[in-house]
Amino acid sequence: MLRTKEKYLYFSAVAIIFTFSLLSLSLNGENNLYEERIKVGSEKNPCEKVMKIGYPKLHKCASSTLQNILIRFALVNNLNVVLGPGEAGAFGKFEDTFKREMISETPWEKAGLQYHIFCLHARWDQQEISRTLGEGTVYFTMLRHPVDLFISIWDDLYRPWVPKGMPSLDELVQQKKNGENDVVDTQVEKLRNTMLYELGLEKDDMDNNNAINNKIKQIEKDFDLILLVERFAESILLLAEKLCWSLSDIEHLHLNALHPNSKSKLSQDSIQFLGKTSNIILQ
């Protein structure tokens, strides 16, 4: 009886080790797939790692994760990041559009340093940023579904300060749908089409379809790659391929992300209502 039990335990242990060995080989094969693709591609079309990058850090669009990747790459490769004079290198307020003059009094600007990477919050001005970074720069950004972005910004910037007894986000959206326009204060104006606003579209043009379409065309012209938060894994691999980076260059942890259970919930009716307008706003 004892021998039978020992044999059973022995074969069970062998089976577990064998299973984990196969799983490890499988995972290693998947991890090496991209590296092999880069290797084969580089043999056919040799490329060098891109060292000059322009990235508009858009609020709540996986921007902290991408910024972390870029700053780490800058540190490893001894590159210079465009930094402003403010705290943590900030250029100014949320509403400020980047101008080269913002960094005119910084030690690095006075020293005449060459800049390689732009990746901090600032409203985008392609001409000013390209003048700062120079030729050979690759430009990319990451966008997000407007409804998901709306919820994320609300939870991050507004919900922590909402007084007790205030309607939930879903209730506010339903009140807006029913024509009750005075349910929140004017600060929620910042929730309106934040991606286009941060990419340079003025607030006065938010209802101007021609201005919106022209801005979208300009973005398509100025940027080499547009990524999507909803397809983050694929996007980050496409970015690595575009920049001729290795997998180790894009290793990351997701930063500043709320747990799914902590996010505001919207009914399907509210989601459909918000999705019908390109300019999501509560008032």
Coordinates of C-alpha atoms in Angstrom, one line a residue:
M1 CA 0.0 0.0 0.0
L2 CA 2.8 2.4 1.0
R3 CA 4.7 1.5 -2.2
T4 CA 1.7 2.3 -4.3
K5 CA 1.2 5.6 -2.6
E6 CA 4.9 6.5 -3.2
K7 CA 4.7 5.6 -6.8
Y8 CA 1.6 7.8 -7.2
L9 CA 3.3 10.7 -5.6
Y10 CA 6.4 10.2 -7.8
F11 CA 4.4 10.1 -11.0
S12 CA 2.3 13.1 -9.9
A13 CA 5.5 15.1 -9.3
V14 CA 6.9 14.1 -12.7
A15 CA 3.7 15.1 -14.4
I16 CA 3.6 18.5 -12.7
I17 CA 7.3 19.2 -13.6
F18 CA 6.7 18.1 -17.2
T19 CA 3.6 20.3 -17.5
F20 CA 5.4 23.4 -16.2
S21 CA 8.3 22.7 -18.5
L22 CA 6.0 22.7 -21.5
L23 CA 4.3 25.8 -20.3
S24 CA 7.7 27.6 -19.8
L25 CA 8.8 26.6 -23.3
S26 CA 5.5 27.9 -24.7
L27 CA 5.8 31.2 -23.0
N28 CA 9.4 31.6 -23.9
G29 CA 8.4 30.9 -27.5
E30 CA 5.8 33.6 -27.4
N31 CA 8.1 36.1 -25.8
N32 CA 10.8 35.4 -28.3
L33 CA 8.4 35.7 -31.3
Y34 CA 8.6 39.5 -31.4
E35 CA 12.4 39.5 -30.9
E36 CA 12.8 37.1 -33.8
R37 CA 10.6 39.3 -35.9
I38 CA 12.7 42.3 -35.1
K39 CA 15.9 40.3 -35.8
V40 CA 14.6 39.0 -39.2
G41 CA 13.3 42.4 -40.1
S42 CA 16.6 44.1 -39.2
E43 CA 18.5 41.6 -41.4
K44 CA 16.4 42.5 -44.4
N45 CA 16.1 46.2 -43.6
P46 CA 18.7 47.2 -41.0
C47 CA 17.5 50.0 -38.7
E48 CA 18.9 52.0 -35.8
K49 CA 17.0 52.8 -32.6
V50 CA 15.1 56.0 -32.9
M51 CA 16.5 58.5 -30.3
K52 CA 14.3 61.5 -31.0
I53 CA 10.7 61.3 -30.0
G54 CA 7.7 63.7 -29.7
Y55 CA 4.9 62.4 -27.5
P56 CA 1.9 64.5 -26.3
K57 CA 1.1 63.2 -22.9
L58 CA -2.7 63.2 -23.0
H59 CA -4.6 62.9 -19.7
K60 CA -5.9 59.4 -18.8
C61 CA -4.7 57.8 -22.0
A62 CA -2.2 55.4 -20.5
S63 CA 0.1 58.4 -20.5
S64 CA 2.0 57.8 -17.3
T65 CA 2.9 54.3 -18.5
L66 CA 4.2 55.5 -21.8
Q67 CA 6.0 58.5 -20.2
N68 CA 7.7 56.0 -17.8
I69 CA 8.9 54.0 -20.8
L70 CA 10.3 57.0 -22.6
I71 CA 12.0 58.5 -19.5
R72 CA 13.6 55.2 -18.7
F73 CA 14.9 54.9 -22.3
A74 CA 16.3 58.4 -22.0
L75 CA 18.1 57.6 -18.8
V76 CA 19.6 54.3 -20.2
N77 CA 20.7 56.0 -23.4
N78 CA 21.9 59.3 -21.8
L79 CA 19.3 61.4 -23.7
N80 CA 17.9 64.8 -22.8
V81 CA 14.1 65.2 -22.1
V82 CA 12.5 68.6 -22.7
L83 CA 11.7 69.9 -19.2
G84 CA 10.1 73.1 -18.0
P85 CA 11.0 75.3 -15.0
G86 CA 8.0 74.1 -12.9
E87 CA 7.6 71.3 -10.4
A88 CA 8.6 67.9 -12.0
G89 CA 9.5 69.8 -15.2
A90 CA 6.0 71.1 -15.8
F91 CA 5.6 73.8 -18.5
G92 CA 2.7 75.6 -16.9
K93 CA -1.0 75.1 -16.3
F94 CA -3.4 72.7 -18.0
E95 CA -4.5 75.3 -20.5
D96 CA -1.0 76.4 -21.5
T97 CA 0.2 75.6 -25.0
F98 CA 3.9 74.7 -25.3
K99 CA 6.1 77.5 -26.5
R100 CA 9.9 77.3 -26.7
E101 CA 10.1 80.5 -24.6
M102 CA 8.7 78.5 -21.6
I103 CA 12.1 76.9 -21.1
S104 CA 14.2 79.9 -22.0
E105 CA 15.4 80.5 -18.5
T106 CA 16.2 76.9 -17.6
P107 CA 19.8 75.8 -17.1
W108 CA 19.6 73.2 -19.8
E109 CA 18.3 75.7 -22.3
K110 CA 21.0 78.3 -21.4
A111 CA 23.6 75.5 -21.8
G112 CA 22.4 74.9 -25.3
L113 CA 21.7 71.2 -24.8
Q114 CA 20.3 69.2 -27.6
Y115 CA 16.8 67.7 -26.8
H116 CA 15.8 64.2 -27.7
I117 CA 12.4 63.5 -26.1
F118 CA 9.3 65.5 -25.4
C119 CA 6.9 63.6 -23.2
L120 CA 5.3 65.9 -20.5
H121 CA 1.8 67.4 -20.2
A122 CA 1.3 70.5 -22.4
R123 CA -1.1 71.5 -25.1
W124 CA 0.5 70.5 -28.3
D125 CA 2.0 72.9 -30.8
Q126 CA 3.6 70.9 -33.6
Q127 CA 5.6 73.8 -35.0
E128 CA 7.1 74.8 -31.6
I129 CA 7.9 71.2 -30.6
S130 CA 9.4 70.3 -33.9
R131 CA 11.5 73.5 -33.6
T132 CA 12.7 72.3 -30.2
L133 CA 13.4 68.6 -31.1
G134 CA 14.7 69.2 -34.6
E135 CA 14.9 66.8 -37.6
G136 CA 14.7 63.1 -37.4
T137 CA 12.0 63.1 -34.7
V138 CA 9.3 60.4 -34.7
Y139 CA 5.9 61.6 -33.4
F140 CA 3.3 59.4 -31.8
T141 CA 0.4 59.6 -29.4
M142 CA -2.2 57.3 -27.8
L143 CA -5.9 57.9 -27.9
R144 CA -8.8 56.4 -26.0
H145 CA -12.5 55.7 -26.5
P146 CA -14.2 59.0 -25.5
V147 CA -16.8 57.5 -23.1
D148 CA -14.1 55.5 -21.2
L149 CA -11.9 58.7 -21.1
F150 CA -14.9 60.7 -19.8
I151 CA -15.4 58.2 -17.0
S152 CA -11.7 58.1 -16.1
I153 CA -11.2 61.8 -16.0
W154 CA -14.4 62.2 -13.8
D155 CA -13.1 59.6 -11.4
D156 CA -9.7 61.0 -11.2
L157 CA -10.3 64.8 -11.1
Y158 CA -13.9 65.3 -9.9
R159 CA -15.3 62.4 -8.0
P160 CA -12.9 62.7 -5.0
W161 CA -14.2 66.2 -4.4
V162 CA -17.9 65.6 -5.0
P163 CA -19.9 66.5 -1.9
K164 CA -21.9 63.8 -0.2
G165 CA -25.4 63.4 -1.6
M166 CA -24.3 64.5 -5.0
P167 CA -25.9 62.4 -7.8
S168 CA -23.7 59.6 -9.3
L169 CA -22.1 60.1 -12.7
D170 CA -24.8 57.9 -14.3
E171 CA -27.5 60.1 -12.7
L172 CA -25.8 63.2 -13.9
V173 CA -25.7 61.9 -17.5
Q174 CA -29.4 61.0 -17.3
Q175 CA -30.2 64.5 -16.0
K176 CA -28.3 65.9 -19.0
K177 CA -30.2 63.6 -21.3
N178 CA -33.5 64.9 -19.8
G179 CA -32.5 68.5 -20.4
E180 CA -31.4 69.5 -16.9
N181 CA -28.3 71.5 -17.8
D182 CA -27.5 73.0 -14.3
V183 CA -26.5 69.8 -12.5
V184 CA -22.8 70.4 -12.2
D185 CA -20.5 73.5 -12.0
T186 CA -18.5 75.0 -14.9
Q187 CA -15.3 73.0 -14.0
V188 CA -16.8 70.0 -15.9
E189 CA -16.2 72.0 -19.1
K190 CA -12.7 70.5 -18.9
L191 CA -14.2 67.1 -19.6
R192 CA -15.2 68.3 -23.1
N193 CA -13.3 66.6 -25.9
T194 CA -10.0 66.7 -23.9
M195 CA -8.0 64.8 -26.5
L196 CA -8.5 67.3 -29.3
Y197 CA -8.2 70.1 -26.8
E198 CA -4.8 68.9 -25.6
L199 CA -3.7 68.3 -29.2
G200 CA -4.4 72.0 -29.9
L201 CA -8.0 72.5 -30.9
E202 CA -9.4 75.6 -29.2
K203 CA -12.5 75.5 -27.0
D204 CA -14.3 78.0 -29.3
D205 CA -14.0 75.4 -32.1
M206 CA -15.5 72.4 -30.2
D207 CA -18.8 72.8 -32.1
N208 CA -17.2 73.7 -35.4
N209 CA -17.2 70.5 -37.5
N210 CA -14.9 72.0 -40.1
A211 CA -12.4 72.9 -37.5
I212 CA -12.6 69.5 -35.9
N213 CA -12.1 67.7 -39.3
N214 CA -9.2 70.0 -40.2
K215 CA -7.6 69.3 -36.8
I216 CA -7.9 65.5 -37.3
K217 CA -6.3 65.8 -40.8
Q218 CA -3.5 67.8 -39.3
I219 CA -2.9 65.2 -36.6
E220 CA -2.8 62.5 -39.3
K221 CA -0.2 64.6 -41.1
D222 CA 1.9 65.4 -38.1
F223 CA 2.1 62.0 -36.4
D224 CA 3.8 58.9 -37.5
L225 CA 1.8 56.6 -35.4
I226 CA -1.5 56.7 -33.5
L227 CA -1.9 54.1 -30.7
L228 CA -5.1 53.0 -28.9
V229 CA -5.5 52.4 -25.2
E230 CA -8.1 49.6 -25.9
R231 CA -5.4 47.8 -27.9
F232 CA -2.5 48.6 -25.7
A233 CA -0.5 45.4 -26.1
E234 CA -0.6 45.5 -29.9
S235 CA 0.0 49.3 -29.9
I236 CA 3.2 49.0 -27.7
L237 CA 4.6 46.4 -30.1
L238 CA 3.9 48.5 -33.1
L239 CA 5.6 51.4 -31.4
A240 CA 8.7 49.3 -30.6
E241 CA 8.8 48.2 -34.3
K242 CA 8.4 51.8 -35.5
L243 CA 11.2 52.9 -33.2
C244 CA 13.4 49.9 -33.8
W245 CA 13.4 49.2 -30.1
S246 CA 13.7 45.8 -28.3
L247 CA 11.2 44.2 -25.9
S248 CA 13.4 45.3 -23.0
D249 CA 13.0 48.9 -24.1
I250 CA 9.2 48.7 -23.7
E251 CA 8.9 46.7 -20.5
H252 CA 6.4 48.4 -18.2
L253 CA 4.0 48.4 -15.3
H254 CA 0.6 50.0 -15.8
L255 CA 0.7 53.2 -13.7
N256 CA -2.0 55.5 -12.2
A257 CA -4.8 53.1 -13.2
L258 CA -7.9 52.6 -11.0
H259 CA -9.0 49.1 -10.1
P260 CA -12.0 48.2 -12.3
N261 CA -14.2 47.8 -9.2
S262 CA -13.4 51.4 -8.2
K263 CA -14.5 53.0 -11.5
S264 CA -17.9 54.8 -11.9
K265 CA -20.5 52.6 -13.6
L266 CA -22.7 53.9 -16.4
S267 CA -25.9 52.2 -17.6
Q268 CA -26.0 51.1 -21.3
D269 CA -28.5 53.9 -21.9
S270 CA -26.0 56.5 -20.6
I271 CA -23.2 55.0 -22.6
Q272 CA -25.3 55.2 -25.8
F273 CA -26.3 58.8 -25.0
L274 CA -22.7 59.9 -24.5
G275 CA -21.5 57.9 -27.6
K276 CA -23.9 59.8 -29.9
T277 CA -22.0 63.1 -29.5
S278 CA -18.4 63.8 -30.4
N279 CA -18.3 66.5 -27.7
I280 CA -19.0 64.7 -24.4
I281 CA -20.0 67.2 -21.8
L282 CA -22.5 67.4 -18.9
Q283 CA -23.3 71.1 -19.3

